[in-house]
């Protein structure tokens, strides 16, 4: 596994085989565009792409807190924001409720944003799509320098029978 970025609380690294059992318990942790919950399928994708290509990828968020020994706490993903948007969209999740509110996600999002702007010089914008009920994630976006742009009506794809509204946040290259 390759280290992508180091912070004080978290390390971002490529996904490894040891991550698949924990990661596939969560619908959109390895691919924000499709629910990847089948460990065999995830293993095939890992073997083919390592969950990292120039156009889309996922990485592990690992704790660097003393005594936790590199515990997987979540993932980040990126992919093209859309055909008319010259940027990338980011998704993120911390797997365990007990890890939320401790600064892991904010450090991970800052590190990942910087990594993507560095690795993708053609990218002028990063965006987050956040369900309107998710106040904690909206606060996280703002704390990490993302600006609120508005609401996408009926854009949440996780519940096709009852699509929900989502906020759009963005961060642009300085």
Short mmCIF file of N, CA and C in Angstrom, two decimals:
data_model
loop_
_atom_site.label_atom_id
_atom_site.label_comp_id
_atom_site.label_asym_id
_atom_site.label_seq_id
_atom_site.Cartn_x
_atom_site.Cartn_y
_atom_site.Cartn_z
N UNK A 1 0.84 -1.18 0.00
CA UNK A 1 0.00 0.00 0.00
C UNK A 1 0.89 1.24 0.00
N UNK A 2 0.44 2.24 -0.70
CA UNK A 2 1.20 3.47 -0.85
C UNK A 2 0.59 4.57 -0.01
N UNK A 3 1.42 5.29 0.74
CA UNK A 3 0.96 6.45 1.50
C UNK A 3 0.77 7.60 0.52
N UNK A 4 -0.41 8.20 0.56
CA UNK A 4 -0.73 9.33 -0.31
C UNK A 4 -0.53 10.67 0.39
N UNK A 5 -0.82 10.71 1.70
CA UNK A 5 -0.67 11.95 2.48
C UNK A 5 -0.68 11.60 3.96
N UNK A 6 0.10 12.33 4.72
CA UNK A 6 0.16 12.15 6.17
C UNK A 6 -0.27 13.42 6.88
N UNK A 7 -1.11 13.25 7.89
CA UNK A 7 -1.49 14.34 8.77
C UNK A 7 -1.11 13.98 10.19
N UNK A 8 -1.57 14.74 11.15
CA UNK A 8 -1.26 14.42 12.54
C UNK A 8 -2.19 13.35 13.10
N UNK A 9 -3.45 13.34 12.64
CA UNK A 9 -4.44 12.37 13.13
C UNK A 9 -4.68 11.22 12.17
N UNK A 10 -4.51 11.49 10.86
CA UNK A 10 -4.83 10.47 9.86
C UNK A 10 -3.73 10.34 8.82
N UNK A 11 -3.73 9.21 8.19
CA UNK A 11 -2.88 8.94 7.02
C UNK A 11 -3.84 8.51 5.90
N UNK A 12 -3.60 9.03 4.72
CA UNK A 12 -4.33 8.58 3.54
C UNK A 12 -3.42 7.64 2.78
N UNK A 13 -3.96 6.49 2.41
CA UNK A 13 -3.17 5.49 1.69
C UNK A 13 -4.05 4.76 0.72
N UNK A 14 -3.42 4.05 -0.21
CA UNK A 14 -4.19 3.27 -1.16
C UNK A 14 -4.93 2.14 -0.43
N UNK A 15 -6.00 1.69 -1.06
CA UNK A 15 -6.79 0.58 -0.51
C UNK A 15 -6.01 -0.71 -0.65
N UNK A 16 -6.06 -1.54 0.36
CA UNK A 16 -5.41 -2.85 0.32
C UNK A 16 -6.41 -3.96 0.55
N UNK A 17 -5.98 -5.18 0.30
CA UNK A 17 -6.86 -6.34 0.48
C UNK A 17 -7.38 -6.42 1.91
N UNK A 18 -6.57 -6.01 2.87
CA UNK A 18 -6.99 -6.09 4.28
C UNK A 18 -8.15 -5.14 4.59
N UNK A 19 -8.41 -4.15 3.73
CA UNK A 19 -9.47 -3.17 3.96
C UNK A 19 -10.83 -3.64 3.45
N UNK A 20 -10.84 -4.63 2.57
CA UNK A 20 -12.06 -4.96 1.85
C UNK A 20 -13.18 -5.47 2.74
N UNK A 21 -12.90 -6.28 3.72
CA UNK A 21 -13.95 -6.82 4.58
C UNK A 21 -14.68 -5.70 5.31
N UNK A 22 -13.93 -4.77 5.89
CA UNK A 22 -14.55 -3.65 6.61
C UNK A 22 -15.22 -2.68 5.65
N UNK A 23 -14.56 -2.39 4.54
CA UNK A 23 -15.08 -1.38 3.62
C UNK A 23 -16.37 -1.83 2.93
N UNK A 24 -16.49 -3.09 2.58
CA UNK A 24 -17.67 -3.55 1.85
C UNK A 24 -18.91 -3.64 2.75
N UNK A 25 -18.78 -3.39 4.02
CA UNK A 25 -19.94 -3.32 4.92
C UNK A 25 -20.72 -2.03 4.71
N UNK A 26 -20.13 -1.08 4.00
CA UNK A 26 -20.73 0.23 3.79
C UNK A 26 -20.97 0.42 2.29
N UNK A 27 -22.16 0.80 1.91
CA UNK A 27 -22.58 0.79 0.50
C UNK A 27 -21.70 1.62 -0.42
N UNK A 28 -21.37 2.83 -0.05
CA UNK A 28 -20.68 3.72 -0.99
C UNK A 28 -19.30 4.13 -0.48
N UNK A 29 -18.59 3.24 0.16
CA UNK A 29 -17.30 3.62 0.71
C UNK A 29 -16.14 3.39 -0.27
N UNK A 30 -16.27 2.47 -1.19
CA UNK A 30 -15.21 2.22 -2.18
C UNK A 30 -15.51 2.86 -3.52
N UNK A 31 -16.76 3.08 -3.80
CA UNK A 31 -17.18 3.73 -5.03
C UNK A 31 -18.42 4.54 -4.71
N UNK A 32 -18.33 5.83 -4.86
CA UNK A 32 -19.47 6.68 -4.54
C UNK A 32 -20.57 6.56 -5.59
N UNK A 33 -20.24 6.03 -6.76
CA UNK A 33 -21.23 5.94 -7.83
C UNK A 33 -21.98 4.61 -7.88
N UNK A 34 -21.54 3.62 -7.12
CA UNK A 34 -22.23 2.33 -7.11
C UNK A 34 -21.99 1.65 -5.76
N UNK A 35 -23.02 0.97 -5.24
CA UNK A 35 -22.84 0.30 -3.94
C UNK A 35 -21.96 -0.94 -4.09
N UNK A 36 -20.78 -0.88 -3.57
CA UNK A 36 -19.82 -1.99 -3.71
C UNK A 36 -19.76 -2.74 -2.37
N UNK A 37 -20.71 -3.67 -2.19
CA UNK A 37 -20.79 -4.42 -0.94
C UNK A 37 -20.40 -5.88 -1.09
N UNK A 38 -20.12 -6.32 -2.29
CA UNK A 38 -19.71 -7.71 -2.53
C UNK A 38 -18.18 -7.80 -2.43
N UNK A 39 -17.65 -8.48 -1.41
CA UNK A 39 -16.20 -8.56 -1.24
C UNK A 39 -15.47 -9.16 -2.44
N UNK A 40 -16.07 -10.13 -3.12
CA UNK A 40 -15.41 -10.73 -4.29
C UNK A 40 -15.30 -9.72 -5.43
N UNK A 41 -16.34 -8.97 -5.64
CA UNK A 41 -16.32 -7.93 -6.68
C UNK A 41 -15.30 -6.86 -6.32
N UNK A 42 -15.28 -6.46 -5.06
CA UNK A 42 -14.30 -5.46 -4.61
C UNK A 42 -12.88 -5.97 -4.81
N UNK A 43 -12.66 -7.24 -4.56
CA UNK A 43 -11.33 -7.81 -4.76
C UNK A 43 -10.92 -7.77 -6.24
N UNK A 44 -11.87 -8.06 -7.12
CA UNK A 44 -11.58 -7.99 -8.56
C UNK A 44 -11.21 -6.55 -8.97
N UNK A 45 -11.95 -5.59 -8.46
CA UNK A 45 -11.64 -4.19 -8.78
C UNK A 45 -10.29 -3.80 -8.21
N UNK A 46 -10.01 -4.24 -6.99
CA UNK A 46 -8.70 -3.97 -6.39
C UNK A 46 -7.59 -4.55 -7.26
N UNK A 47 -7.75 -5.78 -7.70
CA UNK A 47 -6.72 -6.43 -8.53
C UNK A 47 -6.56 -5.73 -9.89
N UNK A 48 -7.65 -5.21 -10.43
CA UNK A 48 -7.60 -4.56 -11.75
C UNK A 48 -7.06 -3.14 -11.70
N UNK A 49 -7.50 -2.36 -10.71
CA UNK A 49 -7.19 -0.92 -10.71
C UNK A 49 -6.54 -0.42 -9.43
N UNK A 50 -6.60 -1.22 -8.37
CA UNK A 50 -6.12 -0.73 -7.08
C UNK A 50 -7.00 0.38 -6.52
N UNK A 51 -8.21 0.51 -7.07
CA UNK A 51 -9.14 1.58 -6.70
C UNK A 51 -8.54 2.96 -6.93
N UNK A 52 -7.62 3.07 -7.91
CA UNK A 52 -7.02 4.38 -8.18
C UNK A 52 -6.66 4.48 -9.65
N UNK A 53 -7.33 5.36 -10.36
CA UNK A 53 -7.03 5.64 -11.76
C UNK A 53 -6.92 7.16 -11.90
N UNK A 54 -6.47 7.66 -13.05
CA UNK A 54 -6.40 9.11 -13.21
C UNK A 54 -7.76 9.81 -13.14
N UNK A 55 -8.84 9.08 -13.42
CA UNK A 55 -10.16 9.71 -13.47
C UNK A 55 -11.04 9.44 -12.26
N UNK A 56 -10.71 8.45 -11.46
CA UNK A 56 -11.52 8.11 -10.29
C UNK A 56 -10.69 7.26 -9.34
N UNK A 57 -11.00 7.35 -8.06
CA UNK A 57 -10.27 6.54 -7.11
C UNK A 57 -10.85 6.60 -5.72
N UNK A 58 -10.37 5.69 -4.90
CA UNK A 58 -10.73 5.64 -3.49
C UNK A 58 -9.47 5.40 -2.69
N UNK A 59 -9.42 5.99 -1.51
CA UNK A 59 -8.27 5.74 -0.63
C UNK A 59 -8.76 5.52 0.79
N UNK A 60 -7.92 4.87 1.57
CA UNK A 60 -8.22 4.57 2.96
C UNK A 60 -7.87 5.75 3.84
N UNK A 61 -8.70 5.99 4.84
CA UNK A 61 -8.38 6.90 5.93
C UNK A 61 -7.99 6.02 7.11
N UNK A 62 -6.78 6.15 7.53
CA UNK A 62 -6.23 5.32 8.60
C UNK A 62 -5.89 6.22 9.78
N UNK A 63 -6.22 5.77 10.98
CA UNK A 63 -5.92 6.54 12.18
C UNK A 63 -4.42 6.52 12.48
N UNK A 64 -3.91 7.68 12.89
CA UNK A 64 -2.51 7.77 13.34
C UNK A 64 -2.45 8.00 14.84
N UNK A 65 -3.59 7.91 15.52
CA UNK A 65 -3.65 8.13 16.95
C UNK A 65 -2.87 7.03 17.66
N UNK A 66 -2.10 7.43 18.64
CA UNK A 66 -1.26 6.51 19.41
C UNK A 66 -2.06 5.31 19.90
N UNK A 67 -1.53 4.12 19.68
CA UNK A 67 -2.15 2.89 20.16
C UNK A 67 -3.19 2.28 19.23
N UNK A 68 -3.49 2.94 18.13
CA UNK A 68 -4.51 2.40 17.22
C UNK A 68 -3.92 1.62 16.05
N UNK A 69 -2.62 1.69 15.87
CA UNK A 69 -1.92 0.85 14.90
C UNK A 69 -2.43 0.88 13.47
N UNK A 70 -2.72 2.05 12.94
CA UNK A 70 -3.13 2.14 11.55
C UNK A 70 -4.51 1.59 11.27
N UNK A 71 -5.42 1.76 12.19
CA UNK A 71 -6.79 1.25 12.04
C UNK A 71 -7.51 1.98 10.91
N UNK A 72 -8.16 1.24 10.02
CA UNK A 72 -8.99 1.81 8.96
C UNK A 72 -10.21 2.45 9.61
N UNK A 73 -10.41 3.76 9.35
CA UNK A 73 -11.57 4.42 9.94
C UNK A 73 -12.56 4.92 8.89
N UNK A 74 -12.15 4.92 7.62
CA UNK A 74 -13.06 5.37 6.58
C UNK A 74 -12.37 5.44 5.24
N UNK A 75 -13.05 6.06 4.28
CA UNK A 75 -12.51 6.20 2.94
C UNK A 75 -12.90 7.55 2.34
N UNK A 76 -12.16 7.91 1.33
CA UNK A 76 -12.46 9.07 0.48
C UNK A 76 -12.49 8.57 -0.95
N UNK A 77 -13.31 9.19 -1.78
CA UNK A 77 -13.37 8.83 -3.19
C UNK A 77 -13.37 10.10 -4.02
N UNK A 78 -12.93 9.99 -5.27
CA UNK A 78 -13.06 11.10 -6.21
C UNK A 78 -13.44 10.55 -7.57
N UNK A 79 -14.05 11.39 -8.37
CA UNK A 79 -14.44 11.05 -9.73
C UNK A 79 -14.81 12.34 -10.44
N UNK A 80 -14.99 12.29 -11.75
CA UNK A 80 -15.36 13.47 -12.51
C UNK A 80 -16.68 14.04 -12.02
N UNK A 81 -16.74 15.36 -11.91
CA UNK A 81 -17.92 16.02 -11.36
C UNK A 81 -19.10 16.04 -12.32
N UNK A 82 -18.86 15.88 -13.59
CA UNK A 82 -19.93 15.90 -14.58
C UNK A 82 -19.40 16.42 -15.90
N UNK A 83 -20.07 16.11 -16.98
CA UNK A 83 -19.52 16.47 -18.30
C UNK A 83 -19.34 17.96 -18.52
N UNK A 84 -20.13 18.80 -17.88
CA UNK A 84 -19.99 20.24 -18.08
C UNK A 84 -19.22 20.94 -16.98
N UNK A 85 -18.68 20.17 -16.04
CA UNK A 85 -17.96 20.75 -14.89
C UNK A 85 -16.50 20.33 -14.98
N UNK A 86 -15.62 21.29 -15.04
CA UNK A 86 -14.18 21.00 -15.13
C UNK A 86 -13.61 20.85 -13.72
N UNK A 87 -13.95 19.76 -13.10
CA UNK A 87 -13.50 19.52 -11.74
C UNK A 87 -13.77 18.10 -11.31
N UNK A 88 -13.54 17.87 -10.05
CA UNK A 88 -13.72 16.55 -9.46
C UNK A 88 -14.70 16.63 -8.30
N UNK A 89 -15.42 15.54 -8.10
CA UNK A 89 -16.31 15.45 -6.96
C UNK A 89 -15.69 14.49 -5.95
N UNK A 90 -15.91 14.79 -4.70
CA UNK A 90 -15.34 14.00 -3.60
C UNK A 90 -16.48 13.44 -2.75
N UNK A 91 -16.32 12.20 -2.33
CA UNK A 91 -17.19 11.59 -1.34
C UNK A 91 -16.33 11.11 -0.19
N UNK A 92 -16.89 11.06 0.99
CA UNK A 92 -16.13 10.59 2.14
C UNK A 92 -17.07 9.95 3.15
N UNK A 93 -16.53 9.04 3.94
CA UNK A 93 -17.30 8.41 5.00
C UNK A 93 -16.35 7.91 6.09
N UNK A 94 -16.74 8.14 7.32
CA UNK A 94 -16.09 7.47 8.45
C UNK A 94 -17.01 6.31 8.80
N UNK A 95 -16.46 5.13 8.92
CA UNK A 95 -17.27 3.92 9.08
C UNK A 95 -17.98 3.82 10.42
N UNK A 96 -17.37 4.25 11.49
CA UNK A 96 -17.91 4.05 12.83
C UNK A 96 -18.34 5.39 13.43
N UNK A 97 -19.55 5.43 13.92
CA UNK A 97 -20.07 6.65 14.58
C UNK A 97 -19.12 7.16 15.67
N UNK A 98 -18.45 6.24 16.38
CA UNK A 98 -17.55 6.65 17.47
C UNK A 98 -16.34 7.44 16.98
N UNK A 99 -16.02 7.36 15.70
CA UNK A 99 -14.88 8.10 15.16
C UNK A 99 -15.26 9.50 14.67
N UNK A 100 -16.53 9.79 14.65
CA UNK A 100 -16.99 11.09 14.16
C UNK A 100 -16.86 12.16 15.25
N UNK A 101 -16.61 13.38 14.82
CA UNK A 101 -16.48 14.50 15.76
C UNK A 101 -15.11 14.60 16.41
N UNK A 102 -14.14 13.87 15.92
CA UNK A 102 -12.80 13.85 16.51
C UNK A 102 -11.75 14.52 15.63
N UNK A 103 -12.17 15.10 14.52
CA UNK A 103 -11.23 15.79 13.64
C UNK A 103 -10.63 14.92 12.55
N UNK A 104 -10.97 13.64 12.50
CA UNK A 104 -10.43 12.75 11.48
C UNK A 104 -10.89 13.17 10.08
N UNK A 105 -12.20 13.38 9.93
CA UNK A 105 -12.74 13.68 8.60
C UNK A 105 -12.25 15.02 8.08
N UNK A 106 -12.18 16.03 8.95
CA UNK A 106 -11.73 17.34 8.47
C UNK A 106 -10.27 17.29 8.03
N UNK A 107 -9.43 16.61 8.79
CA UNK A 107 -8.04 16.50 8.36
C UNK A 107 -7.93 15.69 7.07
N UNK A 108 -8.69 14.62 6.98
CA UNK A 108 -8.65 13.78 5.78
C UNK A 108 -9.13 14.56 4.55
N UNK A 109 -10.21 15.33 4.68
CA UNK A 109 -10.72 16.09 3.54
C UNK A 109 -9.73 17.17 3.12
N UNK A 110 -9.10 17.83 4.06
CA UNK A 110 -8.09 18.84 3.71
C UNK A 110 -6.91 18.20 2.97
N UNK A 111 -6.41 17.09 3.50
CA UNK A 111 -5.30 16.40 2.85
C UNK A 111 -5.68 15.93 1.45
N UNK A 112 -6.87 15.37 1.32
CA UNK A 112 -7.31 14.83 0.03
C UNK A 112 -7.52 15.96 -1.00
N UNK A 113 -8.09 17.05 -0.56
CA UNK A 113 -8.30 18.20 -1.45
C UNK A 113 -6.96 18.69 -1.98
N UNK A 114 -5.98 18.85 -1.10
CA UNK A 114 -4.65 19.29 -1.52
C UNK A 114 -4.01 18.27 -2.47
N UNK A 115 -4.16 16.99 -2.17
CA UNK A 115 -3.62 15.94 -3.02
C UNK A 115 -4.22 16.00 -4.43
N UNK A 116 -5.53 16.15 -4.50
CA UNK A 116 -6.19 16.17 -5.81
C UNK A 116 -5.79 17.40 -6.62
N UNK A 117 -5.70 18.56 -5.99
CA UNK A 117 -5.26 19.75 -6.72
C UNK A 117 -3.82 19.59 -7.20
N UNK A 118 -2.99 18.91 -6.42
CA UNK A 118 -1.59 18.69 -6.82
C UNK A 118 -1.50 17.68 -7.95
N UNK A 119 -2.21 16.56 -7.83
CA UNK A 119 -2.14 15.49 -8.84
C UNK A 119 -2.90 15.81 -10.12
N UNK A 120 -3.81 16.76 -10.05
CA UNK A 120 -4.65 17.10 -11.21
C UNK A 120 -4.56 18.60 -11.50
N UNK A 121 -3.45 19.05 -12.09
CA UNK A 121 -3.29 20.49 -12.32
C UNK A 121 -4.37 21.07 -13.24
N UNK A 122 -5.03 20.23 -14.04
CA UNK A 122 -6.10 20.70 -14.90
C UNK A 122 -7.41 20.93 -14.15
N UNK A 123 -7.48 20.45 -12.93
CA UNK A 123 -8.69 20.56 -12.11
C UNK A 123 -8.74 21.94 -11.46
N UNK A 124 -9.82 22.67 -11.72
CA UNK A 124 -9.98 24.00 -11.17
C UNK A 124 -10.95 24.03 -9.99
N UNK A 125 -11.65 22.91 -9.78
CA UNK A 125 -12.72 22.92 -8.79
C UNK A 125 -12.91 21.52 -8.22
N UNK A 126 -13.16 21.49 -6.91
CA UNK A 126 -13.58 20.27 -6.23
C UNK A 126 -14.98 20.53 -5.70
N UNK A 127 -15.80 19.50 -5.71
CA UNK A 127 -17.14 19.71 -5.17
C UNK A 127 -17.58 18.54 -4.31
N UNK A 128 -18.49 18.86 -3.40
CA UNK A 128 -19.10 17.89 -2.51
C UNK A 128 -20.61 17.99 -2.70
N UNK A 129 -21.29 16.87 -2.73
CA UNK A 129 -22.75 16.83 -2.76
C UNK A 129 -23.17 16.22 -1.43
N UNK A 130 -23.90 16.99 -0.64
CA UNK A 130 -24.22 16.59 0.73
C UNK A 130 -25.73 16.64 0.93
N UNK A 131 -26.30 15.56 1.43
CA UNK A 131 -27.74 15.54 1.70
C UNK A 131 -28.10 16.68 2.65
N UNK A 132 -29.26 17.31 2.43
CA UNK A 132 -29.63 18.48 3.23
C UNK A 132 -29.86 18.14 4.71
N UNK A 133 -30.11 16.89 5.03
CA UNK A 133 -30.29 16.51 6.43
C UNK A 133 -28.96 16.35 7.16
N UNK A 134 -27.84 16.32 6.42
CA UNK A 134 -26.54 16.01 7.02
C UNK A 134 -25.81 17.29 7.46
N UNK A 135 -26.28 17.86 8.57
CA UNK A 135 -25.71 19.11 9.09
C UNK A 135 -24.23 18.97 9.45
N UNK A 136 -23.84 17.83 10.00
CA UNK A 136 -22.43 17.64 10.39
C UNK A 136 -21.52 17.70 9.17
N UNK A 137 -21.94 17.09 8.08
CA UNK A 137 -21.12 17.10 6.87
C UNK A 137 -21.07 18.50 6.25
N UNK A 138 -22.16 19.24 6.32
CA UNK A 138 -22.16 20.62 5.82
C UNK A 138 -21.20 21.48 6.64
N UNK A 139 -21.21 21.32 7.96
CA UNK A 139 -20.27 22.06 8.81
C UNK A 139 -18.83 21.67 8.49
N UNK A 140 -18.59 20.39 8.25
CA UNK A 140 -17.26 19.91 7.90
C UNK A 140 -16.79 20.56 6.60
N UNK A 141 -17.65 20.59 5.59
CA UNK A 141 -17.31 21.20 4.31
C UNK A 141 -16.88 22.66 4.51
N UNK A 142 -17.66 23.41 5.25
CA UNK A 142 -17.35 24.82 5.47
C UNK A 142 -16.06 24.99 6.27
N UNK A 143 -15.83 24.13 7.25
CA UNK A 143 -14.60 24.20 8.05
C UNK A 143 -13.36 23.91 7.20
N UNK A 144 -13.55 23.16 6.12
CA UNK A 144 -12.44 22.80 5.24
C UNK A 144 -12.30 23.76 4.05
N UNK A 145 -13.00 24.88 4.09
CA UNK A 145 -12.85 25.89 3.05
C UNK A 145 -13.74 25.72 1.84
N UNK A 146 -14.74 24.86 1.91
CA UNK A 146 -15.69 24.70 0.82
C UNK A 146 -16.82 25.71 1.00
N UNK A 147 -17.28 26.29 -0.10
CA UNK A 147 -18.34 27.28 -0.07
C UNK A 147 -19.65 26.66 -0.54
N UNK A 148 -20.73 27.02 0.14
CA UNK A 148 -22.05 26.55 -0.25
C UNK A 148 -22.46 27.25 -1.54
N UNK A 149 -22.98 26.46 -2.50
CA UNK A 149 -23.40 27.02 -3.78
C UNK A 149 -24.89 26.94 -4.01
N UNK A 150 -25.57 26.08 -3.30
CA UNK A 150 -27.01 25.96 -3.51
C UNK A 150 -27.49 24.55 -3.27
N UNK A 151 -28.68 24.28 -3.79
CA UNK A 151 -29.32 22.99 -3.57
C UNK A 151 -29.63 22.32 -4.90
N UNK A 152 -29.31 21.04 -4.98
CA UNK A 152 -29.73 20.21 -6.11
C UNK A 152 -31.02 19.51 -5.68
N UNK A 153 -32.10 19.81 -6.33
CA UNK A 153 -33.40 19.22 -5.98
C UNK A 153 -33.47 17.77 -6.42
N UNK A 154 -33.94 16.93 -5.50
CA UNK A 154 -34.18 15.50 -5.79
C UNK A 154 -32.96 14.82 -6.40
N UNK A 155 -31.77 15.10 -5.87
CA UNK A 155 -30.52 14.61 -6.45
C UNK A 155 -29.91 13.42 -5.73
N UNK A 156 -30.38 13.10 -4.53
CA UNK A 156 -29.78 12.00 -3.76
C UNK A 156 -30.20 10.67 -4.36
N UNK A 157 -29.22 9.90 -4.84
CA UNK A 157 -29.48 8.64 -5.53
C UNK A 157 -29.51 7.44 -4.60
N UNK A 158 -29.24 7.61 -3.31
CA UNK A 158 -29.17 6.46 -2.42
C UNK A 158 -30.54 5.89 -2.10
N UNK A 159 -31.60 6.64 -2.36
CA UNK A 159 -32.96 6.16 -2.14
C UNK A 159 -33.80 6.52 -3.37
N UNK A 160 -33.70 5.73 -4.45
CA UNK A 160 -34.36 6.07 -5.72
C UNK A 160 -35.87 6.29 -5.61
N UNK A 161 -36.51 5.60 -4.68
CA UNK A 161 -37.96 5.74 -4.56
C UNK A 161 -38.34 7.05 -3.87
N UNK A 162 -37.41 7.65 -3.12
CA UNK A 162 -37.65 8.93 -2.47
C UNK A 162 -36.39 9.79 -2.55
N UNK A 163 -36.06 10.31 -3.73
CA UNK A 163 -34.84 11.11 -3.85
C UNK A 163 -34.92 12.36 -2.97
N UNK A 164 -33.81 12.70 -2.38
CA UNK A 164 -33.75 13.83 -1.45
C UNK A 164 -32.95 14.98 -2.07
N UNK A 165 -33.17 16.15 -1.51
CA UNK A 165 -32.40 17.32 -1.93
C UNK A 165 -30.99 17.25 -1.34
N UNK A 166 -30.04 17.86 -2.05
CA UNK A 166 -28.65 17.87 -1.61
C UNK A 166 -28.06 19.27 -1.75
N UNK A 167 -27.18 19.62 -0.84
CA UNK A 167 -26.40 20.84 -0.96
C UNK A 167 -25.23 20.60 -1.90
N UNK A 168 -24.78 21.63 -2.58
CA UNK A 168 -23.57 21.60 -3.38
C UNK A 168 -22.56 22.53 -2.70
N UNK A 169 -21.39 22.02 -2.42
CA UNK A 169 -20.28 22.81 -1.88
C UNK A 169 -19.11 22.70 -2.85
N UNK A 170 -18.32 23.78 -2.96
CA UNK A 170 -17.16 23.71 -3.83
C UNK A 170 -15.97 24.43 -3.22
N UNK A 171 -14.83 24.03 -3.71
CA UNK A 171 -13.56 24.67 -3.37
C UNK A 171 -12.85 24.84 -4.70
N UNK A 172 -12.36 26.06 -4.98
CA UNK A 172 -11.69 26.30 -6.24
C UNK A 172 -10.20 26.50 -6.01
N UNK A 173 -9.45 26.18 -7.05
CA UNK A 173 -8.01 26.33 -6.99
C UNK A 173 -7.69 27.81 -6.81
N UNK A 174 -6.76 28.08 -5.91
CA UNK A 174 -6.34 29.47 -5.67
C UNK A 174 -5.55 30.01 -6.83
#
